[in-house]
PDB file of C-alpha atoms in Angstrom:
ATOM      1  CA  UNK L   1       7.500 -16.772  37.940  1.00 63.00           C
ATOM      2  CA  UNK L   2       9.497 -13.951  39.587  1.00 80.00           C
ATOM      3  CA  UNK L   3      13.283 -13.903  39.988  1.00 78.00           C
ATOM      4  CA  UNK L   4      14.500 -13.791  43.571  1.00 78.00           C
ATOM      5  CA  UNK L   5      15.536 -10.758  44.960  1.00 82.00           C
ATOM      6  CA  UNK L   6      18.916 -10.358  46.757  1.00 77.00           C
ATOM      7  CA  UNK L   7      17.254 -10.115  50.365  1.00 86.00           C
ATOM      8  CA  UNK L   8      16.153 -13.465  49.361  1.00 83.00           C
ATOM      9  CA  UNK L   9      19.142 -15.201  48.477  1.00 84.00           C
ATOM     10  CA  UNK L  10      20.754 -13.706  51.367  1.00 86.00           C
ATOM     11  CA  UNK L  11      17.797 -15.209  53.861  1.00 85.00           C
ATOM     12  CA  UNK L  12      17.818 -18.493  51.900  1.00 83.00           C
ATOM     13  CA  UNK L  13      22.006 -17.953  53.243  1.00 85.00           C
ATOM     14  CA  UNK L  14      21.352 -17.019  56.882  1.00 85.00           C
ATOM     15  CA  UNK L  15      19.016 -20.308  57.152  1.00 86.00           C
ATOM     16  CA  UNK L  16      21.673 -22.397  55.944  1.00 83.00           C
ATOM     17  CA  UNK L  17      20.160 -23.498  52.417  1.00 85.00           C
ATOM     18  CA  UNK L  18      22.781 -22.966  50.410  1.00 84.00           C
ATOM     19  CA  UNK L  19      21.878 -25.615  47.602  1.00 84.00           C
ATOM     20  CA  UNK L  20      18.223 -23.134  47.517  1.00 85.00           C
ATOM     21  CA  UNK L  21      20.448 -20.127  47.502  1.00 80.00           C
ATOM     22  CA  UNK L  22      22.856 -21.677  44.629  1.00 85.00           C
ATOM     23  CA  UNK L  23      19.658 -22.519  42.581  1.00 86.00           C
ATOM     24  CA  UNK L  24      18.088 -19.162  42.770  1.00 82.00           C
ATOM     25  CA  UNK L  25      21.980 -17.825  41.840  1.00 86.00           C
ATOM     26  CA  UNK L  26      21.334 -19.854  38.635  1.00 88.00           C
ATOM     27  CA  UNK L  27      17.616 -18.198  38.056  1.00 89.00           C
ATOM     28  CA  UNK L  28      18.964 -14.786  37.941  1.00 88.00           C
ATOM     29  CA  UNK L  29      21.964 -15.906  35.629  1.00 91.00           C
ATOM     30  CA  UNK L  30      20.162 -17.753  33.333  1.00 93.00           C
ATOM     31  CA  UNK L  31      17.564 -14.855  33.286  1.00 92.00           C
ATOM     32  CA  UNK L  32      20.570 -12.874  33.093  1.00 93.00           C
ATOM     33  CA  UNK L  33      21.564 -14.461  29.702  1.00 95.00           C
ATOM     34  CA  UNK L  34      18.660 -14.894  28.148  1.00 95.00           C
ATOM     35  CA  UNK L  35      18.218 -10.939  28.885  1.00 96.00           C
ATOM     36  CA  UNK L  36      21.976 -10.424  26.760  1.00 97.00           C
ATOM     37  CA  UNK L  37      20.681 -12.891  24.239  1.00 97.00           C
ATOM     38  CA  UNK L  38      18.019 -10.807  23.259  1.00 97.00           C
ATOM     39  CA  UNK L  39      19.650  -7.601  23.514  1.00 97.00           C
ATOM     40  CA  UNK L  40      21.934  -8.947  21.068  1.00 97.00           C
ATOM     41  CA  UNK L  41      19.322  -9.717  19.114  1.00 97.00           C
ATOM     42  CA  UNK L  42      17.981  -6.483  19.009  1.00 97.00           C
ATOM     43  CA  UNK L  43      21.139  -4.825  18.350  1.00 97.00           C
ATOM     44  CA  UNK L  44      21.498  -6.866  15.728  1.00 97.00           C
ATOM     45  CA  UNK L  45      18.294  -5.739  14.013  1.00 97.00           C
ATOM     46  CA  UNK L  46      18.985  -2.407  14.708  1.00 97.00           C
ATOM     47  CA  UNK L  47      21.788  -2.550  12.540  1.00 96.00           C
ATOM     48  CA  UNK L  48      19.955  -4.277  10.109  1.00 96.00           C
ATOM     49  CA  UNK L  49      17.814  -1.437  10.043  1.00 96.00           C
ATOM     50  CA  UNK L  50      20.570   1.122   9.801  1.00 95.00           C
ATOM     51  CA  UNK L  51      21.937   0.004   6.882  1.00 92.00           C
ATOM     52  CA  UNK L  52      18.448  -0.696   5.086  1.00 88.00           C
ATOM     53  CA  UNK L  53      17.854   3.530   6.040  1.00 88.00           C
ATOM     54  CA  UNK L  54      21.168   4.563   4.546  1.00 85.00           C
ATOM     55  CA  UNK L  55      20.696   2.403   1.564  1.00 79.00           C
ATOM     56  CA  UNK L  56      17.573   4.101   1.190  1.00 74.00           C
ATOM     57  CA  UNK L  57      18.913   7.924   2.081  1.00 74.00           C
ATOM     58  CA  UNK L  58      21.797   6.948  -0.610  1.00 71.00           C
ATOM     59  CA  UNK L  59      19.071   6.192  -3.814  1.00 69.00           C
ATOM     60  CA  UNK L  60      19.992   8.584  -6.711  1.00 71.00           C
ATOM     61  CA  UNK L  61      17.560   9.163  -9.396  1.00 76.00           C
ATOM     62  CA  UNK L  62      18.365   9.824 -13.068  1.00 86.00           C
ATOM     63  CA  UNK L  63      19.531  13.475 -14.461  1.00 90.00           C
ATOM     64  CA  UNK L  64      16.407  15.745 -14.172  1.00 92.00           C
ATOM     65  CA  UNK L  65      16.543  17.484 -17.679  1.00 93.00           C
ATOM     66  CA  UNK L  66      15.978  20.703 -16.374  1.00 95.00           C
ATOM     67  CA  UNK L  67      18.362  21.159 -13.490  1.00 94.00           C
ATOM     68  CA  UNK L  68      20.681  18.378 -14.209  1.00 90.00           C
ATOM     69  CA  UNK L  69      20.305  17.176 -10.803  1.00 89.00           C
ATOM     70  CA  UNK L  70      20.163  13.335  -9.830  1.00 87.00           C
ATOM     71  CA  UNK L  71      16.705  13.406  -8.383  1.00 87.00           C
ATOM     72  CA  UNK L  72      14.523  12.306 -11.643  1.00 90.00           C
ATOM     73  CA  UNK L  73      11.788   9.632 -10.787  1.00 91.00           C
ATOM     74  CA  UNK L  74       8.772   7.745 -12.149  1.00 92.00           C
ATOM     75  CA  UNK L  75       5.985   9.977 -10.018  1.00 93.00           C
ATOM     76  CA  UNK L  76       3.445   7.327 -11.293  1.00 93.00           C
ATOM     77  CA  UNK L  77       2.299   4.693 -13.678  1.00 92.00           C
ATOM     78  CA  UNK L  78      -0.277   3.636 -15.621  1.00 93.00           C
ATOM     79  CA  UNK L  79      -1.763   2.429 -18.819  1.00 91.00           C
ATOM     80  CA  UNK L  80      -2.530   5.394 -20.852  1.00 89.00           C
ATOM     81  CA  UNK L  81      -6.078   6.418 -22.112  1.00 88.00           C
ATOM     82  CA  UNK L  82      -5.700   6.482 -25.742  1.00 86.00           C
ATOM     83  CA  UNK L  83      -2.869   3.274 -25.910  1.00 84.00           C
ATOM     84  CA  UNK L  84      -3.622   1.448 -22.529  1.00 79.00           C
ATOM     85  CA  UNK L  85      -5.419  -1.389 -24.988  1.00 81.00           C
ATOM     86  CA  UNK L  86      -2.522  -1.511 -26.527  1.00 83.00           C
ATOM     87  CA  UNK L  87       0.013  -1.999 -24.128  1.00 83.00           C
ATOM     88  CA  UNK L  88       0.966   1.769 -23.889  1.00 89.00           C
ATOM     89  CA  UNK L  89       2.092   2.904 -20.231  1.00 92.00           C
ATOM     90  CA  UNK L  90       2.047   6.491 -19.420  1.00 94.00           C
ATOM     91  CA  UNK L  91       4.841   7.455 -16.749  1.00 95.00           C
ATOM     92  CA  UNK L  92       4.623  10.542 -14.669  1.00 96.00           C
ATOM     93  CA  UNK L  93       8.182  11.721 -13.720  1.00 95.00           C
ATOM     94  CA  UNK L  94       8.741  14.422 -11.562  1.00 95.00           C
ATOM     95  CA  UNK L  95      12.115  16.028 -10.075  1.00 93.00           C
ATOM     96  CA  UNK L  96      12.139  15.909  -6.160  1.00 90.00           C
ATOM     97  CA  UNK L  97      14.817  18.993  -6.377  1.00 89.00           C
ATOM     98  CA  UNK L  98      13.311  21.329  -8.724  1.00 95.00           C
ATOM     99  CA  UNK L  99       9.581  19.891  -9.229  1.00 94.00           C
ATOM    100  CA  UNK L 100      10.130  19.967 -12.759  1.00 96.00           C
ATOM    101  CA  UNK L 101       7.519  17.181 -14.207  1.00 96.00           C
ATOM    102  CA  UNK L 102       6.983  15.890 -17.673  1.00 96.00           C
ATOM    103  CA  UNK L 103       4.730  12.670 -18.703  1.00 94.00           C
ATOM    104  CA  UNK L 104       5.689  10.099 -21.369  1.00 92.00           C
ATOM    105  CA  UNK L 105       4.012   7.723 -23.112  1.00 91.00           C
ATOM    106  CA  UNK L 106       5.981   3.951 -22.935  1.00 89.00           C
ATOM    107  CA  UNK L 107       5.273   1.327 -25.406  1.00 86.00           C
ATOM    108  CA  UNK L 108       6.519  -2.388 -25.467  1.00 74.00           C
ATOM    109  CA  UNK L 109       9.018  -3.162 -28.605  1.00 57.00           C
TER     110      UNK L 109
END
């Protein structure tokens, strides 16, 4: 259905319907509110978002042994060739400052 147009309302006037006029009025506000409701909602979500992305921008790694910086993470993980049957994980770790890398071999205690 398509919301009246001013020219419209302002016919609907000129004719004398004013109850029509008055109803079509209350199209375009309702339509008018449900159009803030969502926005709202969107805005909402937006900020959601926002704070998800800085939470994210904010993530520290460990030390990096080489260059001290906080940017050490697990690169990958897997169970290892030689202890996989066992339980043995190898971890890939990698520094996303320096690119230093180094792999080490975790076992359950």
């Amino acid at each position: 259905m398509a919301l009246p147009s001013y020219k419209d309302i302002a016919e609907l006037i000129k004719k004398g319907a004013t109850i029509e006029a008055q109803e079509k009025i209350m199209e375009l506000r309702e339509s008018a509110l449900e159009l803030q409701e969502e926005n709202i909602n969107l805005k909402n979500k937006i900020l959601e978002l926002q704070q998800k992305v800085r939470k994210l921008e904010s993530f520290e790694g460990e030390a990096c042994p080489k260059c001290r910086k906080p940017a050490w993470v697990v690169e990958s993980s897997k169970p290892d060739r030689e202890f996989g049957d066992l339980g043995g994980i190898r971890r890939e770790y990698k520094c996303t400052d320096c690119g230093f890398t180094e792999s080490q071999l975790i076992t359950s205690t």
